[in-house]
mmCIF file of C-alpha atoms and ligand atoms in Angstrom:
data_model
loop_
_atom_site.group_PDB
_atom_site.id
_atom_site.type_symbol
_atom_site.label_atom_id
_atom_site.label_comp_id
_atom_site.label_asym_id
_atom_site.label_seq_id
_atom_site.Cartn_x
_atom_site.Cartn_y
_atom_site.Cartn_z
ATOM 1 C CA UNK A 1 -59.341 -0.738 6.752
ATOM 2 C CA UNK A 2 -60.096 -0.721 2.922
ATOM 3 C CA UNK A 3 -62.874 2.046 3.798
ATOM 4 C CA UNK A 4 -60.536 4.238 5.810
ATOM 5 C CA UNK A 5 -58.115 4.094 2.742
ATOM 6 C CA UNK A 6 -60.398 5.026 0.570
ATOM 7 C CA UNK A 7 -61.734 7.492 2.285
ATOM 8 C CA UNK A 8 -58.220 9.192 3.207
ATOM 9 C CA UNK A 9 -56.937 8.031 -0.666
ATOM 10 C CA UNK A 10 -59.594 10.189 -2.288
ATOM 11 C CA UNK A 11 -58.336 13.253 -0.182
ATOM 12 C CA UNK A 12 -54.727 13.131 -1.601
ATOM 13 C CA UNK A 13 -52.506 13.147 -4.386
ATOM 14 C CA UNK A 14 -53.715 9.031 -5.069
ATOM 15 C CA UNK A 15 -57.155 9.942 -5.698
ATOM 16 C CA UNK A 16 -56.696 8.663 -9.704
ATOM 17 C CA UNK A 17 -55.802 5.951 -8.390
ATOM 18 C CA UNK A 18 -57.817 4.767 -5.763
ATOM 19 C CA UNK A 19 -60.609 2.385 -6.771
ATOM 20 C CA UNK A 20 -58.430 0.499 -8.591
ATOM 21 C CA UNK A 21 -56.057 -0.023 -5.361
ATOM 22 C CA UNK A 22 -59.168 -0.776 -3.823
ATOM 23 C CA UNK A 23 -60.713 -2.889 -6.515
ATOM 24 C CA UNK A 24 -57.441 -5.151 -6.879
ATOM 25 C CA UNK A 25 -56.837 -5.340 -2.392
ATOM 26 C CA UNK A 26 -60.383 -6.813 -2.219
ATOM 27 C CA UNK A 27 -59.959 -9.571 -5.144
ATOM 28 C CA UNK A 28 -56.383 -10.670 -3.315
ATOM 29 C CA UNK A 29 -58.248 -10.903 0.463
ATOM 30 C CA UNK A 30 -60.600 -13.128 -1.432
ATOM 31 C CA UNK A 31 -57.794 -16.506 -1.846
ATOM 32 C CA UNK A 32 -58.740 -19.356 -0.256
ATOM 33 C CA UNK A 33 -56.223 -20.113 2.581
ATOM 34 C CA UNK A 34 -56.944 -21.514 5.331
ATOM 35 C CA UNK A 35 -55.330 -19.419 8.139
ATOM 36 C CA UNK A 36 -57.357 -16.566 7.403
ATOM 37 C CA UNK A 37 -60.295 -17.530 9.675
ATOM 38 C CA UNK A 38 -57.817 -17.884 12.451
ATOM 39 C CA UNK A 39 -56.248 -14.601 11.656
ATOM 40 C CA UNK A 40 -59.735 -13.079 11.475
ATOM 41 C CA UNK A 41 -60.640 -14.080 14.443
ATOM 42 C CA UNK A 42 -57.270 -12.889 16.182
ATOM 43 C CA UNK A 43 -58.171 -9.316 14.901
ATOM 44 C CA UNK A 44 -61.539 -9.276 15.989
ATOM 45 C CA UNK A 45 -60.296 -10.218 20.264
ATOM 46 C CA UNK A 46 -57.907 -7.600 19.617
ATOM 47 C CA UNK A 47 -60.443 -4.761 18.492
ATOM 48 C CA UNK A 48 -61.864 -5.649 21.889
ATOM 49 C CA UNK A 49 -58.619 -4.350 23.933
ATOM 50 C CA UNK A 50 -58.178 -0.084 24.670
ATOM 51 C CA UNK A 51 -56.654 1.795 22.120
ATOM 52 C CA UNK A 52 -54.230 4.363 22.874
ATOM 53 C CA UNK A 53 -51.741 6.900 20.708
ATOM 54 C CA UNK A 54 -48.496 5.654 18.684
ATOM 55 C CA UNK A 55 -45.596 7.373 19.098
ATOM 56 C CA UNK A 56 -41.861 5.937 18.101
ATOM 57 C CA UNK A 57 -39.480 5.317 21.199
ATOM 58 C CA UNK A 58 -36.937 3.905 20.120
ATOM 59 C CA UNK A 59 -36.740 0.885 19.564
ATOM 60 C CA UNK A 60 -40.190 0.301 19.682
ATOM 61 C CA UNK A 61 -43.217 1.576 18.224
ATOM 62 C CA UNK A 62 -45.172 2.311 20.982
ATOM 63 C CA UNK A 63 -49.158 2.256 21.733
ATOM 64 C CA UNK A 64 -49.494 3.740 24.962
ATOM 65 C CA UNK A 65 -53.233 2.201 25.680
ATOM 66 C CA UNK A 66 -53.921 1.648 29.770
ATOM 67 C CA UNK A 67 -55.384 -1.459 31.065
ATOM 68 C CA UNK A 68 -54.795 -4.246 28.504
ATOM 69 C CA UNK A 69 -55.246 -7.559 29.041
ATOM 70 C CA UNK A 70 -51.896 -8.212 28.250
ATOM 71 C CA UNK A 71 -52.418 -12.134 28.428
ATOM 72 C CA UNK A 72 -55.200 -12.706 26.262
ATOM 73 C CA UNK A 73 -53.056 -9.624 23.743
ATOM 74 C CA UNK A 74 -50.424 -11.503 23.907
ATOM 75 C CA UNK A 75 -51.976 -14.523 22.663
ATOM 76 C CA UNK A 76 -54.015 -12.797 20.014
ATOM 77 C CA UNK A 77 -51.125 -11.244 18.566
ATOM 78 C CA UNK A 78 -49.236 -15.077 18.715
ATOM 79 C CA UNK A 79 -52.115 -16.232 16.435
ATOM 80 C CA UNK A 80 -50.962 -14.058 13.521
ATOM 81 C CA UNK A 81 -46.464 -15.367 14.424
ATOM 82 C CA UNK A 82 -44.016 -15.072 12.841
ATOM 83 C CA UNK A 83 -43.108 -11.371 14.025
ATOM 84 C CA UNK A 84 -40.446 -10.549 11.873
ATOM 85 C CA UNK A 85 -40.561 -6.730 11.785
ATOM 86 C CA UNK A 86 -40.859 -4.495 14.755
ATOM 87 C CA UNK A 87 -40.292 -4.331 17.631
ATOM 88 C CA UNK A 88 -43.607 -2.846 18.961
ATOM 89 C CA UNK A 89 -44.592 -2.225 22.293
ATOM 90 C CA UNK A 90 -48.229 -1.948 23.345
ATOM 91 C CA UNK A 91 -48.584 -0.408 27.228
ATOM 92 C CA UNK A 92 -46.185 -2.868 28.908
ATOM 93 C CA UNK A 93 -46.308 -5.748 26.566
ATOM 94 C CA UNK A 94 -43.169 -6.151 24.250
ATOM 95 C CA UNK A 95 -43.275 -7.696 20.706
ATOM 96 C CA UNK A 96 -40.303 -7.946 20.397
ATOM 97 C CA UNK A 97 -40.068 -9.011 16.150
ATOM 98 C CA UNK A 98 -36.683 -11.096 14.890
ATOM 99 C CA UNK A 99 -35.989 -7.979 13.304
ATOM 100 C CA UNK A 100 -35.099 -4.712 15.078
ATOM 101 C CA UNK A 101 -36.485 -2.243 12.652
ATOM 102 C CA UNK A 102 -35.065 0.927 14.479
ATOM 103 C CA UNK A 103 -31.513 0.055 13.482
ATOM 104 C CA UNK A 104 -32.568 0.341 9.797
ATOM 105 C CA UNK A 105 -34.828 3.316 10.531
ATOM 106 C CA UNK A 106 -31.764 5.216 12.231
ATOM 107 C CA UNK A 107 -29.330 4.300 9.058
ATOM 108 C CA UNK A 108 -31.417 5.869 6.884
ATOM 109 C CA UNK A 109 -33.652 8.756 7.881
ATOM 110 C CA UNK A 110 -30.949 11.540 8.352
ATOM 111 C CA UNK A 111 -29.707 10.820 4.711
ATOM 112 C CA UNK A 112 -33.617 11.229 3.131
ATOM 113 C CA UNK A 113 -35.699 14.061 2.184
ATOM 114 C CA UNK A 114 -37.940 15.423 5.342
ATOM 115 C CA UNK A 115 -41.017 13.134 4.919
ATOM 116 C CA UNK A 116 -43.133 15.964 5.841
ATOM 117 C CA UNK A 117 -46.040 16.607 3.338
ATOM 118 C CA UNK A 118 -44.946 13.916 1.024
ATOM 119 C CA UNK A 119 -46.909 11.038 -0.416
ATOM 120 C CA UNK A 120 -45.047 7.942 -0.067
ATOM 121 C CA UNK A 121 -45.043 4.441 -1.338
ATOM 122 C CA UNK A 122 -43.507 1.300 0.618
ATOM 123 C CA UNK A 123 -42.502 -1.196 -1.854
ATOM 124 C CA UNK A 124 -42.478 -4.969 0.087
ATOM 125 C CA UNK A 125 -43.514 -3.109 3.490
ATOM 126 C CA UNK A 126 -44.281 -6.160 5.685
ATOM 127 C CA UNK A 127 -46.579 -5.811 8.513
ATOM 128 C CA UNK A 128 -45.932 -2.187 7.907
ATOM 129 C CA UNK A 129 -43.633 -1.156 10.811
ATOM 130 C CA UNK A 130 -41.772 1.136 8.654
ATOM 131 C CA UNK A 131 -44.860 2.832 7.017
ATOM 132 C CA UNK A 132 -46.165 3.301 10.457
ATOM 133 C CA UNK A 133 -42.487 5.463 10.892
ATOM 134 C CA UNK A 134 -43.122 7.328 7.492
ATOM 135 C CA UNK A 135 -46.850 8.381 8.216
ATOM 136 C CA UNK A 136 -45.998 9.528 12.103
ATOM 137 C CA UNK A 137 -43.028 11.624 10.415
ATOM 138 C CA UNK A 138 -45.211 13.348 8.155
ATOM 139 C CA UNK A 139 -45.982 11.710 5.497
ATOM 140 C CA UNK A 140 -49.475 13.408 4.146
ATOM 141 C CA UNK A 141 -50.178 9.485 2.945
ATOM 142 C CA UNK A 142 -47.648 6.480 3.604
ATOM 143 C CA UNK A 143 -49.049 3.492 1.059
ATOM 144 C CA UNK A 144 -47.574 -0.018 1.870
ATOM 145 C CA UNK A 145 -47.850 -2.627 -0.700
ATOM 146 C CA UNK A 146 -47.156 -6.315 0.712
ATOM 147 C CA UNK A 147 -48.394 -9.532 -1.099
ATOM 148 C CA UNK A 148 -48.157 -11.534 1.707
ATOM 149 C CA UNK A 149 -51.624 -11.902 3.583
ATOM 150 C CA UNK A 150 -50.685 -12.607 7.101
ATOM 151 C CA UNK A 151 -48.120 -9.706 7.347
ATOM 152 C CA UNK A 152 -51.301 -7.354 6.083
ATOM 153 C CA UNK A 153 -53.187 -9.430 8.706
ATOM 154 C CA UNK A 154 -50.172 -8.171 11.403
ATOM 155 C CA UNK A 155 -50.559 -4.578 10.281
ATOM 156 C CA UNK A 156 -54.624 -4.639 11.421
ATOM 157 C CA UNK A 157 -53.941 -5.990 14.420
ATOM 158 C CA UNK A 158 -51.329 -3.330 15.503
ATOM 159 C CA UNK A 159 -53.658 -0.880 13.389
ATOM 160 C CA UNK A 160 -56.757 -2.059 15.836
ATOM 161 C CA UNK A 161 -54.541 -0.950 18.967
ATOM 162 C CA UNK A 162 -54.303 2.680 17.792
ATOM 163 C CA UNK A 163 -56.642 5.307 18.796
ATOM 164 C CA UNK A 164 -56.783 7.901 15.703
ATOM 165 C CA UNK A 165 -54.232 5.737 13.596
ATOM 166 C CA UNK A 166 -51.934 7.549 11.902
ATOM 167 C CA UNK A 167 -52.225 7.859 7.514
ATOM 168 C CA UNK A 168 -50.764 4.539 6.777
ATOM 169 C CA UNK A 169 -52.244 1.482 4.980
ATOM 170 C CA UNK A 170 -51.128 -1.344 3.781
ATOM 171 C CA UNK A 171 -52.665 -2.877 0.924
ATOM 172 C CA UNK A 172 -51.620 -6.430 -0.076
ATOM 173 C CA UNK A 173 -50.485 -5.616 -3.893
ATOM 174 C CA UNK A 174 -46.980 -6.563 -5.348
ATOM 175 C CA UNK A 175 -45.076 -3.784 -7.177
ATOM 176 C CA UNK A 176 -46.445 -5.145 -10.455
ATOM 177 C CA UNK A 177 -49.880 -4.101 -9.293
ATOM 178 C CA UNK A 178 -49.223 -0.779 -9.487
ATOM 179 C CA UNK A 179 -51.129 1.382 -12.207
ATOM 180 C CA UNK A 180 -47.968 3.038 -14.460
ATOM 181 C CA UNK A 181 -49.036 6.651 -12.511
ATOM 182 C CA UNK A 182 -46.115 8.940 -11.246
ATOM 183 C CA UNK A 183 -47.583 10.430 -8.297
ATOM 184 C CA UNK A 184 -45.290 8.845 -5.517
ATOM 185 C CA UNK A 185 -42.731 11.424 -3.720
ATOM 186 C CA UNK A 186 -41.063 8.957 -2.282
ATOM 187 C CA UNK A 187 -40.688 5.175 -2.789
ATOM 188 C CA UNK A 188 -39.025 2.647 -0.510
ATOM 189 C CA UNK A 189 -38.034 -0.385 -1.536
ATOM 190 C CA UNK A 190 -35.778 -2.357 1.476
ATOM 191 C CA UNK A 191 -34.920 -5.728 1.444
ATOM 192 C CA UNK A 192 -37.058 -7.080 -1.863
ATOM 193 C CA UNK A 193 -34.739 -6.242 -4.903
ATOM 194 C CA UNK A 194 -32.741 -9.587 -4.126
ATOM 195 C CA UNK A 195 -36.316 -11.545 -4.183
ATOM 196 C CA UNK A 196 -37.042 -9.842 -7.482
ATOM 197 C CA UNK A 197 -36.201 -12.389 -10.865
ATOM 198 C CA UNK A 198 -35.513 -9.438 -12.808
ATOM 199 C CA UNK A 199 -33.605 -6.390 -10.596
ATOM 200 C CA UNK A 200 -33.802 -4.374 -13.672
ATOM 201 C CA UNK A 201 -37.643 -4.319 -14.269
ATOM 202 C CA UNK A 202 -38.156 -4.093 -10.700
ATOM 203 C CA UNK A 203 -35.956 -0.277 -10.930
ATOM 204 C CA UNK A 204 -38.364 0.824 -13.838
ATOM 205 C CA UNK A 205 -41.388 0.036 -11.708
ATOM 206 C CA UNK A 206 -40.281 1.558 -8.890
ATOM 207 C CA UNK A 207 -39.701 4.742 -11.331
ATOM 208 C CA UNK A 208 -42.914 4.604 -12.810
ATOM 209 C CA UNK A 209 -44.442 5.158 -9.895
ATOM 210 C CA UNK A 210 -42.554 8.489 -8.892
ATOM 211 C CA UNK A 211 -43.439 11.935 -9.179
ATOM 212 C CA UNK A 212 -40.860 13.864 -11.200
ATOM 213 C CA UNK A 213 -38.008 14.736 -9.048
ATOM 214 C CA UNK A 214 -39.361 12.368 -6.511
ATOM 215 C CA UNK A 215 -36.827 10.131 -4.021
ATOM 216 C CA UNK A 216 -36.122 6.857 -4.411
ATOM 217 C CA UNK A 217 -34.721 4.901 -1.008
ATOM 218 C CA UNK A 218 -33.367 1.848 -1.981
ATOM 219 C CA UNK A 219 -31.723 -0.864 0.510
ATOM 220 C CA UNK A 220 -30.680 -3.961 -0.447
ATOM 221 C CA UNK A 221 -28.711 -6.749 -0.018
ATOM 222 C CA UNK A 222 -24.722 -6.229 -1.476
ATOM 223 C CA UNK A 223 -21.420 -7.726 -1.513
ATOM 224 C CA UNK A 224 -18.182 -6.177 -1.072
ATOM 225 C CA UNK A 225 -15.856 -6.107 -4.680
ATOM 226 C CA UNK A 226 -13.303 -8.415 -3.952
ATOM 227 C CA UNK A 227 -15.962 -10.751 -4.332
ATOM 228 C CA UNK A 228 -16.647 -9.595 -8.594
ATOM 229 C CA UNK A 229 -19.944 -7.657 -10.050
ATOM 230 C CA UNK A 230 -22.383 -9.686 -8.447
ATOM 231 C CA UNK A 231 -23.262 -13.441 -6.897
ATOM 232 C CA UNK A 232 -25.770 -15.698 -8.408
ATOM 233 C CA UNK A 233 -27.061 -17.923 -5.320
ATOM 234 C CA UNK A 234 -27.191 -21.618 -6.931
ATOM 235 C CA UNK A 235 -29.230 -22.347 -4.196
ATOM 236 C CA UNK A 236 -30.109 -21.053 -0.772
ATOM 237 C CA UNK A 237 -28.423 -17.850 0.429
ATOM 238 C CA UNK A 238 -28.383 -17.856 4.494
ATOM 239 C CA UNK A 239 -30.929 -20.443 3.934
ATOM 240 C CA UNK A 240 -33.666 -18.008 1.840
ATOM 241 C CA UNK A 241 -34.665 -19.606 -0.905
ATOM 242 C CA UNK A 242 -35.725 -17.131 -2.820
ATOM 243 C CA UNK A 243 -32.588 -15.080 -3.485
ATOM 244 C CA UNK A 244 -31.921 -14.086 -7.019
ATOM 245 C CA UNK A 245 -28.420 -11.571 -7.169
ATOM 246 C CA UNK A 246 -26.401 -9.991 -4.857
ATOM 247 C CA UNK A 247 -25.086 -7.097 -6.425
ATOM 248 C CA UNK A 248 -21.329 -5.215 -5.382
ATOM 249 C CA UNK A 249 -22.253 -1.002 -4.867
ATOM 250 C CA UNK A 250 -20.491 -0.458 -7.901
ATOM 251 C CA UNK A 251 -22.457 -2.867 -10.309
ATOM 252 C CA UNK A 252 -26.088 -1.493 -7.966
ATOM 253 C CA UNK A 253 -24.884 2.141 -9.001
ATOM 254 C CA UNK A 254 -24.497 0.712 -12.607
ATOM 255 C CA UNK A 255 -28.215 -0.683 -12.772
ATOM 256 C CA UNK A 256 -28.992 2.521 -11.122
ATOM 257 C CA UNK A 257 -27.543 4.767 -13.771
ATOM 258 C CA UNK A 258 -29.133 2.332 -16.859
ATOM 259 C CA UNK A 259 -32.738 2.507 -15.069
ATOM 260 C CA UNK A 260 -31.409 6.636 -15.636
ATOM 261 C CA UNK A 261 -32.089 7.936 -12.076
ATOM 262 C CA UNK A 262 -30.277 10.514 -11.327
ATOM 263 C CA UNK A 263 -28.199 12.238 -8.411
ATOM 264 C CA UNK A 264 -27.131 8.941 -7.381
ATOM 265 C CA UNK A 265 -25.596 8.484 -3.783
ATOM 266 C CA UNK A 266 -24.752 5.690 -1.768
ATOM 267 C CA UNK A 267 -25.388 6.606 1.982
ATOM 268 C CA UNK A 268 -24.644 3.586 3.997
ATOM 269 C CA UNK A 269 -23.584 0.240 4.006
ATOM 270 C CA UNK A 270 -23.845 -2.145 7.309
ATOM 271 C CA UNK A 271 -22.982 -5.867 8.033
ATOM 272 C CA UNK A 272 -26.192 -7.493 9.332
ATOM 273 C CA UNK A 273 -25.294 -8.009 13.026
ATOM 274 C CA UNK A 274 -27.309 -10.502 15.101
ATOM 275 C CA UNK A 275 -28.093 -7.499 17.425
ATOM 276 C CA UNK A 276 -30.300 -6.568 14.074
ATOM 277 C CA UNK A 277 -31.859 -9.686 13.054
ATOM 278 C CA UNK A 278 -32.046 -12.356 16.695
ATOM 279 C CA UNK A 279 -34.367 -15.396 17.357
ATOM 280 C CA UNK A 280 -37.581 -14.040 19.435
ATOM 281 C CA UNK A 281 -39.985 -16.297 20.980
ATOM 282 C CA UNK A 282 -42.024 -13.786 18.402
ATOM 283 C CA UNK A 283 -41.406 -15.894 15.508
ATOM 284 C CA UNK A 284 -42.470 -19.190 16.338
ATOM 285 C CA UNK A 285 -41.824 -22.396 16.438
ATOM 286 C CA UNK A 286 -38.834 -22.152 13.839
ATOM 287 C CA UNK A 287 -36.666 -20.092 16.195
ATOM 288 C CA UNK A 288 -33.732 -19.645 13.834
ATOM 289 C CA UNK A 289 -32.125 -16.593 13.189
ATOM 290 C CA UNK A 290 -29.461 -14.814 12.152
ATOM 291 C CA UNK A 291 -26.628 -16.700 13.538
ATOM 292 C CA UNK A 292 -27.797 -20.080 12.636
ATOM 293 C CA UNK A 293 -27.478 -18.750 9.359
ATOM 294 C CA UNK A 294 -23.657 -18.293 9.358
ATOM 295 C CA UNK A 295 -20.758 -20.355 9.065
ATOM 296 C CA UNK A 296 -20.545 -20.961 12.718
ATOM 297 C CA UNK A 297 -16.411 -21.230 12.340
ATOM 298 C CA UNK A 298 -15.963 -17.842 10.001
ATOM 299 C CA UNK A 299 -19.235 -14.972 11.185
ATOM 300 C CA UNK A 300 -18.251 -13.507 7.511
ATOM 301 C CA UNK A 301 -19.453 -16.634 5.450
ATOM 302 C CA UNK A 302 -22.907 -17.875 5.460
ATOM 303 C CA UNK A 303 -23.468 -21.589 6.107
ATOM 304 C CA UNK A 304 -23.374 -22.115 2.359
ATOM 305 C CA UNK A 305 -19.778 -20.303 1.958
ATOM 306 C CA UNK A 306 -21.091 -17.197 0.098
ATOM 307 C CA UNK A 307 -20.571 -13.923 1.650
ATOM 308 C CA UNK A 308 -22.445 -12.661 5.060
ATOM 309 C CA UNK A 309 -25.468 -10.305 4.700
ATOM 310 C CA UNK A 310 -24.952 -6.633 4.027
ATOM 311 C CA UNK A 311 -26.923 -4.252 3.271
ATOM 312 C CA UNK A 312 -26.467 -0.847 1.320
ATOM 313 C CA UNK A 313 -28.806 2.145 1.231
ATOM 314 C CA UNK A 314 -28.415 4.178 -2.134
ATOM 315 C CA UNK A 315 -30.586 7.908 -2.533
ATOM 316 C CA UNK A 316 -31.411 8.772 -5.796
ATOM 317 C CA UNK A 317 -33.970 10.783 -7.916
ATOM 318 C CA UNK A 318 -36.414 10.149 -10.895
HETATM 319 C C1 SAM B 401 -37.189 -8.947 3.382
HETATM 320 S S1 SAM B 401 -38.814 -8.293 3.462
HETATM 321 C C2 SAM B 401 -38.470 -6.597 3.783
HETATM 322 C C3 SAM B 401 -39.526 -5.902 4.610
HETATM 323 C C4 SAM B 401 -39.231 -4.431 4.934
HETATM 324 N N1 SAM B 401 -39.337 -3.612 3.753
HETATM 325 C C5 SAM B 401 -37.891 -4.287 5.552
HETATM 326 O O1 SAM B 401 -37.052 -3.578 4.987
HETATM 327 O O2 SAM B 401 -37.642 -4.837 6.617
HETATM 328 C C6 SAM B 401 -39.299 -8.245 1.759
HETATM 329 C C7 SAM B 401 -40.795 -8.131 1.552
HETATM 330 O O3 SAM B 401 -41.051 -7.782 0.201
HETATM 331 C C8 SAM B 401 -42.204 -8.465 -0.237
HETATM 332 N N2 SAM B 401 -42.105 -8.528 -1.723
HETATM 333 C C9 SAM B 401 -41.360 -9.379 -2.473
HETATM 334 N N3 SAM B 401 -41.523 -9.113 -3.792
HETATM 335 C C10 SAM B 401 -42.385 -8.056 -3.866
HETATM 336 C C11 SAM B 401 -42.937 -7.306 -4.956
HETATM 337 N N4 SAM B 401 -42.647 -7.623 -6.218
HETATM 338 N N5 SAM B 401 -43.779 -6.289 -4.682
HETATM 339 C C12 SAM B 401 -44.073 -5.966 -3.385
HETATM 340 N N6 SAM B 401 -43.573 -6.643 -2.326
HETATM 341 C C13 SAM B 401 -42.739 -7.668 -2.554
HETATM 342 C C14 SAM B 401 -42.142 -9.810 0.469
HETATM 343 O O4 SAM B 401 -43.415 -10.412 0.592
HETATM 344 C C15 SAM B 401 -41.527 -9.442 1.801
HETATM 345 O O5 SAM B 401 -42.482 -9.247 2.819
#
């Protein structure tokens, strides 16, 4: 995978940047945990199924091989669990993810600049089912950064199933990673500003890597006003441990305007339903979800009284 990169990296606007990206993916493959050899060895059964084309049918990304072994896929693909992005579908098999990507997808792609041409940088991308959606829309390159290795693991596997992949890579880098280089025409970042310590350093990085003029798609978690500025979890928040601020659309718009991005807009904001985010015998043993997360007399309250997830999506430029 690190090959094809670079081999497709040096043929685009990234080519500064590339041995670097390279240099950095292959020291953070090298950590010593142990589920790698497991994951490994998923990847390499899979490489031995057909590969067939990707194309998005909603709600699935879809690899229409023939004549899987959809048994033994199945059970590679349970080697590399949880599944919490998606839903793919490979011929007839369904991986069905906890999350239902699409719904996000839908929200936001009338509301961004045509992908078409554009090099494009997925901040926190998972296993990469929503660069997979940027590169098949046009993207000339669709970059995923994702620190966590069995999620990169998850994008190889679905990568393996793909005859003639489409430009997307994930590399497992954190934002931080980045070299300071503004070559990025668009940037995602969905879902990992309320894991960030500091919300306002993560908004410079994510400018420093933009092109001048370029888009920035931001969705995160929010809370409506009557609430105040913002939450501080104490502790958990819908049992994540590692939530740092929930911010209301008007205090968001705020950081946005200090970080000095400009044309500003906020283009959506959705209650997480548990149509979105469901238990899926995709994520393992832990099969909680969603609704086991909420206050199970008052759907708007999470179990520790704070305010249900919602998400906004705000548009704005460098
Ligand atoms: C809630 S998931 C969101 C995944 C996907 N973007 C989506 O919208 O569904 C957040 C992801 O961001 C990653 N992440 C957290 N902090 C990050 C950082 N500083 N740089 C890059 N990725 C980060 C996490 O490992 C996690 O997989």
């Amino acid at each position: 995978m690190l090959d094809d990169f670079s081999k497709q990296c040096t043929q685009s606007k990234l080519a500064n940047l590339c041995e670097q990206l390279v240099n950095t993916s292959k020291q953070k493959f090298l950590v010593n945990n142990g589920n790698i050899p497991k994951w490994e060895g998923a990847i390499e059964a899979i490489k031995n199924q057909p590969q067939g084309r990707i194309e998005y049918q909603s709600p699935y990304l879809k690899i229409n091989s023939k004549n899987i072994d959809k048994d033994q896929l199945e059970y590679s693909l349970k080697q590399l669990m949880p599944w919490r992005k998606g839903p793919y579908q490979i011929e007839n098999l369904s991986l069905d993810s906890e999350w239902r990507g699409d719904m996000k997808w839908d929200r936001l792609i009338q509301n961004i600049r045509p992908l078409k041409g554009r090099t494009v940088l997925d901040v926190g991308a998972g296993n990469g089912y929503f660069t997979y959606l940027m590169a098949i829309t046009g993207a000339k390159i669709a970059l995923g950064i994702e620190p966590f290795l069995l999620f990169n693991y998850q994008f190889q596997a679905i990568r393996a199933l793909i005859n003639n992949p489409p430009n997307a890579f994930i590399l497992p880098l954190r934002l931080e990673d980045m070299p300071n280089e503004c070559v990025f025409d668009t940037v995602f970042s969905m879902g990992v500003l309320y894991h960030q310590k500091d919300h306002m350093q993560h908004l410079q990085q994510l400018k420093n890597t933009m092109a001048d003029d370029g888009e920035l798609v931001l969705e995160t978690l929010i809370i409506d006003s009557k609430y105040g500025d913002q939450i501080i979890p104490e502790d958990r928040y819908a049992r994540m441990r590692n939530v740092w601020c929930l911010p209301s659309t008007d205090t968001l718009h705020d950081w946005l305007e200090q970080t000095r991005f400009k044309n500003i807009k906020l283009v959506d904001v959705t209650k997480t339903t548990p149509e979105e985010q469901r238990a899926t015998h995709w994520i393992g043993g832990n099969t909680q979800s969603l609704k086991d997360f909420l206050d199970p007399n008052d759907e708007n309250l999470t179990i520790e009284g704070l305010p249900a997830p919602k998400r906004a999506i705000f548009i704005c430029n460098k």
